[in-house]
Every structure is written in C-alpha cells, then in structure tokens.
mmCIF file of C-alpha atoms and ligand atoms in Angstrom:
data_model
loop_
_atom_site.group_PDB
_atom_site.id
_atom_site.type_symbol
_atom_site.label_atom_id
_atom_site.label_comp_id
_atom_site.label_asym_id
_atom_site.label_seq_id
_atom_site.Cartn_x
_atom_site.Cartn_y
_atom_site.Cartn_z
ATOM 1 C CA UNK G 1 18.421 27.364 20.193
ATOM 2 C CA UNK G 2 19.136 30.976 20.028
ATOM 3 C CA UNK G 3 20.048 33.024 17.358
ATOM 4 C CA UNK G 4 23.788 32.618 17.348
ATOM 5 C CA UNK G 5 24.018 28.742 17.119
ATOM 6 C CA UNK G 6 21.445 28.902 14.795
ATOM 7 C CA UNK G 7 23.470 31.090 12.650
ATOM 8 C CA UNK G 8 26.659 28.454 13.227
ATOM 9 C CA UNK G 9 24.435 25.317 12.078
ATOM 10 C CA UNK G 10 23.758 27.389 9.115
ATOM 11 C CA UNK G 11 27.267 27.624 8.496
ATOM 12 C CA UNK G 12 28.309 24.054 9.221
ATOM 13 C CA UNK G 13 25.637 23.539 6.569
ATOM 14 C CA UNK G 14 26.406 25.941 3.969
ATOM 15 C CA UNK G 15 29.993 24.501 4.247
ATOM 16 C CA UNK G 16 28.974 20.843 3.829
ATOM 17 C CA UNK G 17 26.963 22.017 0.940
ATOM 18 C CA UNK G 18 29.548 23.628 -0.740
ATOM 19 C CA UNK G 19 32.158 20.948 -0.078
ATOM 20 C CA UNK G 20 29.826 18.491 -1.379
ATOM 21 C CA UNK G 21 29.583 20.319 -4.505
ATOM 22 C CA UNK G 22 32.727 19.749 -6.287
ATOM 23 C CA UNK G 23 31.985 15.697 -5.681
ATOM 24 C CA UNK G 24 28.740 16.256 -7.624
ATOM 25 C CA UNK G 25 29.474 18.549 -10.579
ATOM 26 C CA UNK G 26 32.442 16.492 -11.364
ATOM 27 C CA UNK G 27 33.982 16.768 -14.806
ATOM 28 C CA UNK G 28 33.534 13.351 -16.321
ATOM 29 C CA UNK G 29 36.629 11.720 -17.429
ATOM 30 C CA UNK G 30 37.136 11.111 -21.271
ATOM 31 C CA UNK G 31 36.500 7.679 -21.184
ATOM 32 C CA UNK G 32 33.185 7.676 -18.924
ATOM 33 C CA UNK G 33 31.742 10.360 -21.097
ATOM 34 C CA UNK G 34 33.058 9.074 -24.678
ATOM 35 C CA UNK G 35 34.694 5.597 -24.627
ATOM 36 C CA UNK G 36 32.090 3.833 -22.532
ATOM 37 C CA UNK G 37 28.767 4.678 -24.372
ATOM 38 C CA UNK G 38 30.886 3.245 -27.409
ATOM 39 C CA UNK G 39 31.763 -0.264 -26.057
ATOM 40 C CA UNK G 40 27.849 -0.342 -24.435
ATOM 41 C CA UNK G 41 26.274 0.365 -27.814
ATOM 42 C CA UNK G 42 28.566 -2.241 -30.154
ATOM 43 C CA UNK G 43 30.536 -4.654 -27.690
ATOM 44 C CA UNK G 44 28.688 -5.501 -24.319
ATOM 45 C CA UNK G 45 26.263 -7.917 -26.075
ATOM 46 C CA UNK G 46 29.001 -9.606 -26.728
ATOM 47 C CA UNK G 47 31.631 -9.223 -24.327
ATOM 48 C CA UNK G 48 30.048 -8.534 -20.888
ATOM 49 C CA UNK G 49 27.541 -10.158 -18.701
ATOM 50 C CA UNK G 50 26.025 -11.678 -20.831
ATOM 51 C CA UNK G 51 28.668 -13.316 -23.041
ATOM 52 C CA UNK G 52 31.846 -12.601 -22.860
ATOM 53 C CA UNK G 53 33.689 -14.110 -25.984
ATOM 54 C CA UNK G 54 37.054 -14.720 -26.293
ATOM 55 C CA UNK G 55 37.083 -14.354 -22.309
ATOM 56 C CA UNK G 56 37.040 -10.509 -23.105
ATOM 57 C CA UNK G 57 34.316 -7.841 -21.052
ATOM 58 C CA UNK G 58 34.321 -4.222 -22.117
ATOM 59 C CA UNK G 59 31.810 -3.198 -19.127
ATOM 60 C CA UNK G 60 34.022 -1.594 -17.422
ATOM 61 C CA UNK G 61 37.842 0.386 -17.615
ATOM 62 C CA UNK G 62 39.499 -2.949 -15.409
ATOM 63 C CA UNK G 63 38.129 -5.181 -17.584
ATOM 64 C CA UNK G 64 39.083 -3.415 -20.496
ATOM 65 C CA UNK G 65 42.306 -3.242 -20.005
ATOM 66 C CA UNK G 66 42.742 -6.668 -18.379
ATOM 67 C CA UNK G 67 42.365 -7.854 -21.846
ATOM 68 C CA UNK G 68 40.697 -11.082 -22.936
ATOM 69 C CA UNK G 69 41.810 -15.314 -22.327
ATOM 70 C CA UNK G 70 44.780 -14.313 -24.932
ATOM 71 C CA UNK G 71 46.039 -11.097 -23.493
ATOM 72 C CA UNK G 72 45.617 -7.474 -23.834
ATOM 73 C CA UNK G 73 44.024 -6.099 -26.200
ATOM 74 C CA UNK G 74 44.331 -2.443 -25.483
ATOM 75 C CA UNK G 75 47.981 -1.080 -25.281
ATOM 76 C CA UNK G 76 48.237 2.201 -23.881
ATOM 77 C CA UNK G 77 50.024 4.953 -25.723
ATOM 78 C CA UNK G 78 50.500 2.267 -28.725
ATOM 79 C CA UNK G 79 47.196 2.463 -31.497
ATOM 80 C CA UNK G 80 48.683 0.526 -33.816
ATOM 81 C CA UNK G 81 49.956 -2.295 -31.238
ATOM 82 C CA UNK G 82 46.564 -2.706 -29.817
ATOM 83 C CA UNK G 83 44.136 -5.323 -30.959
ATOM 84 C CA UNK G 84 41.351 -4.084 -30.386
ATOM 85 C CA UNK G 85 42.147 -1.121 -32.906
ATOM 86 C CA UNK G 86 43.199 -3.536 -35.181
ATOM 87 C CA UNK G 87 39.831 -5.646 -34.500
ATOM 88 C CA UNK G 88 37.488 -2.379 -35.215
ATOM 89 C CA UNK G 89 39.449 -0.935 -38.112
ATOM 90 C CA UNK G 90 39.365 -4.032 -40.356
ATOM 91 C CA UNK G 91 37.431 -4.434 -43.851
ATOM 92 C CA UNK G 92 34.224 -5.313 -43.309
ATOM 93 C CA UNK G 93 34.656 -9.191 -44.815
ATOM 94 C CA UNK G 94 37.440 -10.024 -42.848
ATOM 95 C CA UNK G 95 36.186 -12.736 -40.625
ATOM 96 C CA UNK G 96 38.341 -11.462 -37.441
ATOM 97 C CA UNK G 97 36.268 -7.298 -37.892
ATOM 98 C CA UNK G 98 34.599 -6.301 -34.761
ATOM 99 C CA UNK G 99 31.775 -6.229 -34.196
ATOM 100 C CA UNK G 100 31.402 -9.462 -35.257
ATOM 101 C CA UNK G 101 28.247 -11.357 -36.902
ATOM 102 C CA UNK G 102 27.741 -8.576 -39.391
ATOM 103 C CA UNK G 103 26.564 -5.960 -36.514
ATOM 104 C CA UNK G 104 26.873 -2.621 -37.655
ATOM 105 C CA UNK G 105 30.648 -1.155 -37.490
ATOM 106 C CA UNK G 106 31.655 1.841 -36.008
ATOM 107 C CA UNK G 107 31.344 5.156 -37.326
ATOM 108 C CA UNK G 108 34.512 7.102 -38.365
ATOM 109 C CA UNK G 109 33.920 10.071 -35.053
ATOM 110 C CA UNK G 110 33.386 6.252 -32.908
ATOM 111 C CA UNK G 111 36.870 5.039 -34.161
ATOM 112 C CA UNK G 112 38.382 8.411 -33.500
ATOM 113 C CA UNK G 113 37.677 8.877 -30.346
ATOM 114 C CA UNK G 114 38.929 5.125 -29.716
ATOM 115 C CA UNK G 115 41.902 6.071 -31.127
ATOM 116 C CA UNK G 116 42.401 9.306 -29.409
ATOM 117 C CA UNK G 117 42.073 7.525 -26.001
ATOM 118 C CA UNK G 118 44.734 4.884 -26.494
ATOM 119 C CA UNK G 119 46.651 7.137 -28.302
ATOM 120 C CA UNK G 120 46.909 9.568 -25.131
ATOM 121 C CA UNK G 121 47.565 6.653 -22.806
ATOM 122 C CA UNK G 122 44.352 5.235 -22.268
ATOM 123 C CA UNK G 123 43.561 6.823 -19.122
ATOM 124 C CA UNK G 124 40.513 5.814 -17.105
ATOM 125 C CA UNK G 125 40.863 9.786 -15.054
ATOM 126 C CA UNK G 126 41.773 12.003 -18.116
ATOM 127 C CA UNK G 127 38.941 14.576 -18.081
ATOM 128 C CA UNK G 128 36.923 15.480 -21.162
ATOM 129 C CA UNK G 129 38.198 18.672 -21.103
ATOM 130 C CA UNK G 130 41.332 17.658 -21.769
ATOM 131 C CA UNK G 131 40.282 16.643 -25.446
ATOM 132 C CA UNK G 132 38.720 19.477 -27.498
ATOM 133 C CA UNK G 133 39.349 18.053 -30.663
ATOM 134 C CA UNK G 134 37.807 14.603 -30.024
ATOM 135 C CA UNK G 135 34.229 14.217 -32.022
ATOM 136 C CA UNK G 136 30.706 14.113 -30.389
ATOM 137 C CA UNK G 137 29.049 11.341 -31.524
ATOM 138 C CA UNK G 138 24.681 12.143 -32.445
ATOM 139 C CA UNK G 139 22.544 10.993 -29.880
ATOM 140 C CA UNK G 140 21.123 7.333 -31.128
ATOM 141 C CA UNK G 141 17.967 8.286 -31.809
ATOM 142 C CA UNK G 142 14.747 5.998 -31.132
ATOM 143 C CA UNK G 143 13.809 4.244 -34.201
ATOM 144 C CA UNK G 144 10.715 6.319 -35.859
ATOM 145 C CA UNK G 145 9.304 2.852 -36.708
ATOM 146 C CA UNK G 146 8.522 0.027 -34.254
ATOM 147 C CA UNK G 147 10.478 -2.915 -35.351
ATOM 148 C CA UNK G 148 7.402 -5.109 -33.309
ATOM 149 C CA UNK G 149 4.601 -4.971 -31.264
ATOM 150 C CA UNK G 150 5.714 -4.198 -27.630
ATOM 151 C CA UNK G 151 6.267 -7.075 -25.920
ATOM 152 C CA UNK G 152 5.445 -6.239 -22.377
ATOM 153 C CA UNK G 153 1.734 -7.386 -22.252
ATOM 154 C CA UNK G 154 3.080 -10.675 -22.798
ATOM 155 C CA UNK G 155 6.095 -10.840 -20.545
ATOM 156 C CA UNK G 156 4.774 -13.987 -18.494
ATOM 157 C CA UNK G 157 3.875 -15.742 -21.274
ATOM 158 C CA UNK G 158 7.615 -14.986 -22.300
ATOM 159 C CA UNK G 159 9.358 -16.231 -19.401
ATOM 160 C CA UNK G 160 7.315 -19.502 -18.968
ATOM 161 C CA UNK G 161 8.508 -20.264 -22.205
ATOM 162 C CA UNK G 162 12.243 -19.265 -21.146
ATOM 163 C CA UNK G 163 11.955 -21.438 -18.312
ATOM 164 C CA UNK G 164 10.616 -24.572 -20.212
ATOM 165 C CA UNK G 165 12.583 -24.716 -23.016
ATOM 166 C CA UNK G 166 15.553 -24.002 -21.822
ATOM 167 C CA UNK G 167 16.160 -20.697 -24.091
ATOM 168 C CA UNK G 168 16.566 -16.739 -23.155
ATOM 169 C CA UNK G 169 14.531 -14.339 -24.968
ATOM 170 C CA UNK G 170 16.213 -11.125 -24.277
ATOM 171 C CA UNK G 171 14.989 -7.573 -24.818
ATOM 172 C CA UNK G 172 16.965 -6.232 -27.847
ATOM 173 C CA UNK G 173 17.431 -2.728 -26.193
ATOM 174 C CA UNK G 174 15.721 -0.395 -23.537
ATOM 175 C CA UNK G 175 12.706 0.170 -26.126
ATOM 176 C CA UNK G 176 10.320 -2.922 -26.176
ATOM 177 C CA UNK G 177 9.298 -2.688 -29.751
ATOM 178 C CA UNK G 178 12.809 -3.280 -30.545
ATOM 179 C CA UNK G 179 12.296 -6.827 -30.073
ATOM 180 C CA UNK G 180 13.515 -9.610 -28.777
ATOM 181 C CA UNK G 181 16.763 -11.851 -29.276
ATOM 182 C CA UNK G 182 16.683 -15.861 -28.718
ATOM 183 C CA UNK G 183 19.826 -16.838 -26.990
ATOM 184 C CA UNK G 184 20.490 -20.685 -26.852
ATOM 185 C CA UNK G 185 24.306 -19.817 -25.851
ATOM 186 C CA UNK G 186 24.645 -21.207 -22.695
ATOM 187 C CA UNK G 187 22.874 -24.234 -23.575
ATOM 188 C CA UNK G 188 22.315 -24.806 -27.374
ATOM 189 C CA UNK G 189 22.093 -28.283 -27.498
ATOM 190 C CA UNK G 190 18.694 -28.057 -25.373
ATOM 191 C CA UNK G 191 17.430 -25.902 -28.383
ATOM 192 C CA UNK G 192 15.653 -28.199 -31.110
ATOM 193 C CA UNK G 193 13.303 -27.926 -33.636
ATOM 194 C CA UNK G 194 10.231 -28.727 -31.284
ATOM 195 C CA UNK G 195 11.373 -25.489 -29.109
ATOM 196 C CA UNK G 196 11.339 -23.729 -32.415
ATOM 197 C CA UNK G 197 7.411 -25.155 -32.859
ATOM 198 C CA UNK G 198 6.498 -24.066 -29.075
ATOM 199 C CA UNK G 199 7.778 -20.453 -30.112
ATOM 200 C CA UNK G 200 5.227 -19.831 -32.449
ATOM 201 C CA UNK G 201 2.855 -17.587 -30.099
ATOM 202 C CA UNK G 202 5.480 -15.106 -29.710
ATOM 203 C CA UNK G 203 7.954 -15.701 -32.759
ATOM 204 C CA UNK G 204 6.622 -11.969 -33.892
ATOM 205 C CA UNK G 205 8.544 -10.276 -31.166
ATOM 206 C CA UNK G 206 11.714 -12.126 -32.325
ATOM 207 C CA UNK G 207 14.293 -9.709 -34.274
ATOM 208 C CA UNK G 208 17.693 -11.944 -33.783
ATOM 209 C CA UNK G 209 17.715 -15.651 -33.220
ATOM 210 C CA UNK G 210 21.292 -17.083 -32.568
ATOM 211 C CA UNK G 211 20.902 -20.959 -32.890
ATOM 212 C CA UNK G 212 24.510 -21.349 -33.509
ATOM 213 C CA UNK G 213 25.329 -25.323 -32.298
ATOM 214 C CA UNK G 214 22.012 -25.669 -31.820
ATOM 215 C CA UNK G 215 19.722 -28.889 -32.705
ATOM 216 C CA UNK G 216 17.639 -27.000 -35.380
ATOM 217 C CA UNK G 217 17.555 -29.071 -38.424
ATOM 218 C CA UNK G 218 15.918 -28.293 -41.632
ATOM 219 C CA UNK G 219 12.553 -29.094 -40.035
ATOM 220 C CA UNK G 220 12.784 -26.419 -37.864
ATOM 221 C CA UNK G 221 13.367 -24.084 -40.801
ATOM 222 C CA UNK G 222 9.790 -24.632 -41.298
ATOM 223 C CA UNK G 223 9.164 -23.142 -38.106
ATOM 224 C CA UNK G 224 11.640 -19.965 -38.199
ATOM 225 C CA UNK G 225 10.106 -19.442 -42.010
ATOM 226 C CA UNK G 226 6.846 -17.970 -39.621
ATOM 227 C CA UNK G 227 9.057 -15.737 -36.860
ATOM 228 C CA UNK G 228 7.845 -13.004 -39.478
ATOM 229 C CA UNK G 229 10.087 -9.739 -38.348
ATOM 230 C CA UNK G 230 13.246 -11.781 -38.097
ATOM 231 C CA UNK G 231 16.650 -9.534 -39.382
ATOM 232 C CA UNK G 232 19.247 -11.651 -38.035
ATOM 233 C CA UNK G 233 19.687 -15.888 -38.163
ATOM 234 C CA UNK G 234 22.761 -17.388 -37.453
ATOM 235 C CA UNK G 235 22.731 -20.893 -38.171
ATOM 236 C CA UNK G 236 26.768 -21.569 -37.544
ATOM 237 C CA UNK G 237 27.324 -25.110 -36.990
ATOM 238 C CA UNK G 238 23.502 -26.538 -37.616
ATOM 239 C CA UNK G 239 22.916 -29.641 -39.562
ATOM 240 C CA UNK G 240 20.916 -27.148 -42.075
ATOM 241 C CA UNK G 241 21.353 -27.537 -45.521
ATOM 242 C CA UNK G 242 19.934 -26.265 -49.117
ATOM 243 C CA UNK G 243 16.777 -28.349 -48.610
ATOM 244 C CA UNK G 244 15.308 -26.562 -45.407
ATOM 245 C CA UNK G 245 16.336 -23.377 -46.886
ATOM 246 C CA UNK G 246 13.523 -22.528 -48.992
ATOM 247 C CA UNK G 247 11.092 -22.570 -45.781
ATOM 248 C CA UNK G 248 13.286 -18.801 -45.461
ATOM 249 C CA UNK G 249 11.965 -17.566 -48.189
ATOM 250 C CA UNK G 250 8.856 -15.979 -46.599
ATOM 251 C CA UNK G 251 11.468 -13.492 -43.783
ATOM 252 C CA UNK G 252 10.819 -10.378 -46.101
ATOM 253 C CA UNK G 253 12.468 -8.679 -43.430
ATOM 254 C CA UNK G 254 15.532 -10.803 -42.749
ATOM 255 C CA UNK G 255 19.070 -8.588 -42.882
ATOM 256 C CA UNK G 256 22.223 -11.213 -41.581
ATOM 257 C CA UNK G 257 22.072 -14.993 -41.994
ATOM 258 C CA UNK G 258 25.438 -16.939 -41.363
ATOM 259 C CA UNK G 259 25.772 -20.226 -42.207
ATOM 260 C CA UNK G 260 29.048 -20.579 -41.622
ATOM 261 C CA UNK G 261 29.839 -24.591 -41.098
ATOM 262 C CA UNK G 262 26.491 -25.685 -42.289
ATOM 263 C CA UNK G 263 25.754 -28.253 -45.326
ATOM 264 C CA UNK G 264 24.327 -25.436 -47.720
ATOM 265 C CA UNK G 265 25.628 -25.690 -50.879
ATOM 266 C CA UNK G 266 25.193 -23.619 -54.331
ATOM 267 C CA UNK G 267 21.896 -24.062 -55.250
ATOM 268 C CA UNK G 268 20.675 -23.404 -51.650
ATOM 269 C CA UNK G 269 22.835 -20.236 -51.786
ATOM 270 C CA UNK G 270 21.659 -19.310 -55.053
ATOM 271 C CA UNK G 271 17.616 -19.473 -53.134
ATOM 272 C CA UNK G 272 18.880 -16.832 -50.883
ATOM 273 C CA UNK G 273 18.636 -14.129 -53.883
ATOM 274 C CA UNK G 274 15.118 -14.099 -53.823
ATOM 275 C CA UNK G 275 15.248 -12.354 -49.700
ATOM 276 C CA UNK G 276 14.394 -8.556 -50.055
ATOM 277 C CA UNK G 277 16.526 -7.448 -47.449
ATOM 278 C CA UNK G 278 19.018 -9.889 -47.068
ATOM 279 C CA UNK G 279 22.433 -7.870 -47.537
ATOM 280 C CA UNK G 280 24.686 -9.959 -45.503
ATOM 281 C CA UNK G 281 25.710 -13.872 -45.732
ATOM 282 C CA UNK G 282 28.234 -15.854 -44.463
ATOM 283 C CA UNK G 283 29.094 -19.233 -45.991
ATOM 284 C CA UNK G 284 32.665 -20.147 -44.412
ATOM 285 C CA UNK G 285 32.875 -23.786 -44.144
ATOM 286 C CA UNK G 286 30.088 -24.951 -45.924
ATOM 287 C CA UNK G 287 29.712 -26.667 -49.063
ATOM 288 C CA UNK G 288 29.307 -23.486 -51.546
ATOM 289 C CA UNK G 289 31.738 -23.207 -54.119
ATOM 290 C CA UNK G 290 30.354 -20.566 -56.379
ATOM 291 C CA UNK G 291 30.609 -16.659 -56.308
ATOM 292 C CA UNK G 292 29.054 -15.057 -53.055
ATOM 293 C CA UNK G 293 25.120 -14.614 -53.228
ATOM 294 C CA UNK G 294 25.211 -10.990 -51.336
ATOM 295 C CA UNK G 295 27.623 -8.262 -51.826
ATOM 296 C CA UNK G 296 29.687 -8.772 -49.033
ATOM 297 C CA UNK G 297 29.039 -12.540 -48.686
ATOM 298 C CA UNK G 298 32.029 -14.796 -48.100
ATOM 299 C CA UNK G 299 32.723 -18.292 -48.910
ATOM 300 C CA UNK G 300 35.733 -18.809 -49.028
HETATM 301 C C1 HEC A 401 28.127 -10.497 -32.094
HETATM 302 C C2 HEC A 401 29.123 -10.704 -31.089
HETATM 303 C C3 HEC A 401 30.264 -9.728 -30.961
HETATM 304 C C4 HEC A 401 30.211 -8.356 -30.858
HETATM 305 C C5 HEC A 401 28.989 -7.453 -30.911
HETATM 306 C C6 HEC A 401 31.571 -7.932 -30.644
HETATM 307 N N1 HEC A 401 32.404 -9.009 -30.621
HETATM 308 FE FE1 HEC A 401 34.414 -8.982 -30.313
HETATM 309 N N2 HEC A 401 34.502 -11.007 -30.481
HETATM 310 C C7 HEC A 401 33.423 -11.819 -30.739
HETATM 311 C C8 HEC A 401 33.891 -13.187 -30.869
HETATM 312 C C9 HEC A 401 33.015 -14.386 -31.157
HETATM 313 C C10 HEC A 401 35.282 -13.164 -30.681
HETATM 314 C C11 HEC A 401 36.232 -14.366 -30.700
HETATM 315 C C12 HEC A 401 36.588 -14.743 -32.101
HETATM 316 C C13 HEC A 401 37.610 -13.841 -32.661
HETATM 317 O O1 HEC A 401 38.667 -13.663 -32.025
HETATM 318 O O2 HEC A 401 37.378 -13.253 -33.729
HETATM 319 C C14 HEC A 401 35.631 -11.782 -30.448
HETATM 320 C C15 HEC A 401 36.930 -11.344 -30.221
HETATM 321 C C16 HEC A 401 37.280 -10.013 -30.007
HETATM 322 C C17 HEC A 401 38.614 -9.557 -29.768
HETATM 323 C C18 HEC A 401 39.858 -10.418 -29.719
HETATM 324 C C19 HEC A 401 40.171 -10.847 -28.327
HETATM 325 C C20 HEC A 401 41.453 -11.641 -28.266
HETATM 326 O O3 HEC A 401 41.346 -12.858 -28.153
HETATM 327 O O4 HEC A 401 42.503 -11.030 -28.381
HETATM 328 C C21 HEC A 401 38.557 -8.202 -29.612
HETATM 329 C C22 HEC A 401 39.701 -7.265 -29.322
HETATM 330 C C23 HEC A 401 37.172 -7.822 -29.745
HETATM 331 N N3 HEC A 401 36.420 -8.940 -29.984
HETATM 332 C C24 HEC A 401 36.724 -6.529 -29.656
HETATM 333 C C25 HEC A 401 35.401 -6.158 -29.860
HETATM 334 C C26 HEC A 401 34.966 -4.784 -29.827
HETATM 335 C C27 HEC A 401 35.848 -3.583 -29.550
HETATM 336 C C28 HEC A 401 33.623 -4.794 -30.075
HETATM 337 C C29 HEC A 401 32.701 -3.632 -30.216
HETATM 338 C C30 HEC A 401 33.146 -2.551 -31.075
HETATM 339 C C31 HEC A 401 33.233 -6.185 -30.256
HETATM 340 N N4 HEC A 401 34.338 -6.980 -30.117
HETATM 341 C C32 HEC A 401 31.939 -6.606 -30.502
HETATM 342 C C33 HEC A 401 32.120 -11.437 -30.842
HETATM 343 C C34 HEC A 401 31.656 -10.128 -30.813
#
C-alpha cells in the first residue's frame, strides 16, 4: 500500500470514528437517567419479571405506559389524573400507597422528578438537559453493616433446596450480605410448615419471607421464630393465629409483619409489643378489635 491510500484508509477511519461518536456520547434521555433507576429501586420487585401485580411491569418505558390489567396508570401531561401519582403520593396507612407491604416510600426529590416527567408529557426521548430544575437523587449507598453472612459459599446448598421444596430464595439486591428473600408466589400452596423445618441450615441468610397463602400454620411459627435476621414476614391469608405467635418473639430484628386475613386476635396483637424493631403491622381482616399495636398499624 503506498503512502497515499494509506493516508485515505486513515481518513475513512477517522471519519467512522467520528461519526460513531455522537451514537456513543449520547445525552441520556430524562427518563433513562432519572425515572428508571426510580421504578428499579422501589417497583420492579414487584411489578416486573418477577411479579408483576396487578398485571402492571415498570421495567421498561412500553410497559410503563401500557398500564396494568385495569388500564393506564400513567397519563401524560395529566399528574393529577394518573394513578400511579396518586398510588406513590398517598399516606402511608392507606392500604392502596405504593410501594406496597410497608417497603420504604419514596423520597420527596423521587416524587418530584416523577412528577416532573408526567407533568412534561412523559416522554421516553426528552433529554436530561432539558430539565435543570429536576433533583439528583444521592447515590444509594452500600449498607456500612452486613445485614448477613454472604451467602455465596453456600449457593448449591441454596438451590437444591429451591429445587426440592418447591420455593425461590432470591438474592435481596446485587450485594450478597443483603440477604435473601423466600418467594412461595408462584406456588404457595407447596410451601408448608415441613419446608419451613428443611430451611433451617440456611434460615440466617433469610431477610424477607413472603408466605402469603401459604400452608404455614402456627407450627411452622416455631420454625420462622429461628430464621434469626428476619425484617420482613408477611403472613396474609395463613391459618396463623395468636397461639403460634409467641414462637416470634425471639426475631429481635424483625421490621414489617402483615397479618392481614389471619386469625390473630387482641391478645396475640398485644404479644407483638414486646419485638424491638417491629415498627410496622398490618391486621386488616383479622380478628383484632383493639387499638393498633405499632404506630402505623391498621386494623381496621
Ligand atoms: C411489595 C410489592 C409491591 C411493590 C414494591 C410495589 N407495588 Fe404496586 N402494587 C402491588 C400490588 C399487590 C398491587 C395490586 C393491589 C392494589 O391495587 O393495591 C399494586 C398495584 C399498583 C398500581 C395500581 C395498578 C392498577 O390496577 O391500576 C400502581 C399504579 C402501582 N402498584 C404502582 C407502583 C409503583 C409506582 C411502585 C414503586 C414506587 C410500586 N407499585 C411498588 C405491589 C407492589
């Protein structure tokens, strides 16, 4: 090759570069860059994948704005009109708030910049740039304290157990000391008190257990009384009742516990005041009558 058409491939190059460029350094749109990260950090769990309640996924802008098995739930241009605002801007007992099962609400700069992007037509294109008054959220930081031992060193163990008893033990988040979460959803009738007893070896990696319509009776209380860095139980639907509760009172660590449609009554609620860290009950639907037991318990 001499030194002319070397000069031209060069050039070709040099263009191809350049063109290629603008495709790169892109300026993210407003809702990749600040609408997203909000619905991955609060709703996906939920409504993606995974689960997607109410037939609703907030993975992606289509599915967004498809809406959920009822309709839409994001109108564009119209904050007040849209559900979803409605949903995240609701007092914290109001059984229809979002995100649901007591998970921690959005921040004030989260519901902003929700608002800001339906508000201004709830675009999936409109670049960042284009709102210089919207808030940056922080950075979620790591937790500075493991919530468990990591549980990678015992990740066959793990899945065997998955696969036999018909549960899914899912990693809480990216970080493996943040724990794991028992899922019985897609099938919690398999879920009984015996799969409660074969947990045992790893119940200490278990943050979240959701045995909602599952077969756990107050036998298997006994069981869950040992997963020792439990925060959140839900219990919805469960033949539970005040007698199997006191085999909770060992979670020192236990945060959320809905009981919603159980056979609790008073005096098992009035047990629940001796839980450290309990700051969140629900009692819809079950036999309490009396004040709530937590300060933003329901039971009505
Ligand atoms: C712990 C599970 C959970 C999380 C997390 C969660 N949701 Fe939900 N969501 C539900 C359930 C269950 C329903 C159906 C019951 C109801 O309508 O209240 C629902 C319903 C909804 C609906 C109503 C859909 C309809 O039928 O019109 C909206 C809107 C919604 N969620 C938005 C959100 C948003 C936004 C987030 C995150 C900020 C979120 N959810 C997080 C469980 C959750």
């Amino acid at each position: 090759m001499n030194r002319r058409s070397l000069e031209r491939v060069f050039i070709a190059v040099a263009i191809i570069c350049v063109a290629a460029i603008p495709v790169v350094h892109a300026e993210p749109s407003f809702f990749q860059a600040r609408v997203a990260p909000i619905f991955d950090r609060h709703c996906v769990g939920c409504h993606g994948p995974e689960k997607h309640k109410a037939g609703l996924w907030l993975d992606s802008f289509e599915h967004v704005l498809r809406g959920a098995e009822s309709g839409e739930v994001i109108k564009p241009g119209e904050v007040k009109a849209s559900e979803l605002f409605r949903r995240i801007t609701l007092p914290d007992t109001d059984e229809e708030a979002m995100p649901g099962d007591g998970k921690p609400r959005l921040s004030a700069d989260e519901i902003k910049i929700l608002e800001l992007w339906i508000a201004t037509g709830a675009s999936a294109t409109k670049p960042l740039s284009e709102y210089p008054t919207a808030p940056v959220p922080p950075r979620p930081k790591a937790p500075a304290v493991p919530l468990v031992a990591d549980w990678r060193p015992r990740a066959a163990e793990i899945a065997t157990l998955e696969k036999t008893l018909g549960i899914r033990l899912a990693p809480r988040s990216q970080v493996p000391t943040d724990g794991l979460i028992l899922r019985t959803a897609s099938a919690p009738a398999r879920c009984d008190d015996a799969a409660l007893v074969a947990l045992a070896p790893v119940a200490s990696f278990i943050v979240e257990a959701e045995l909602a319509r599952s077969r756990v009776t107050d036998e298997g209380l006994s069981a869950l009384g040992k997963f020792e860095n439990l925060r959140v139980l839900d219990l919805t639907h469960t033949k539970v009742s005040s007698a199997g509760l006191a085999a909770l009172a060992s979670l020192k660590r236990l945060e959320v516990l809905n009981l919603t449609g159980t056979q609790v009554d008073d005096a098992g609620a009035a047990q629940l005041k001796s839980l450290p860290a309990l700051r969140r009950v629900w009692l819809f639907e079950s036999k309490v009558t009396a004040a709530p037991v937590a300060p933003t318990a329901g039971s009505d």
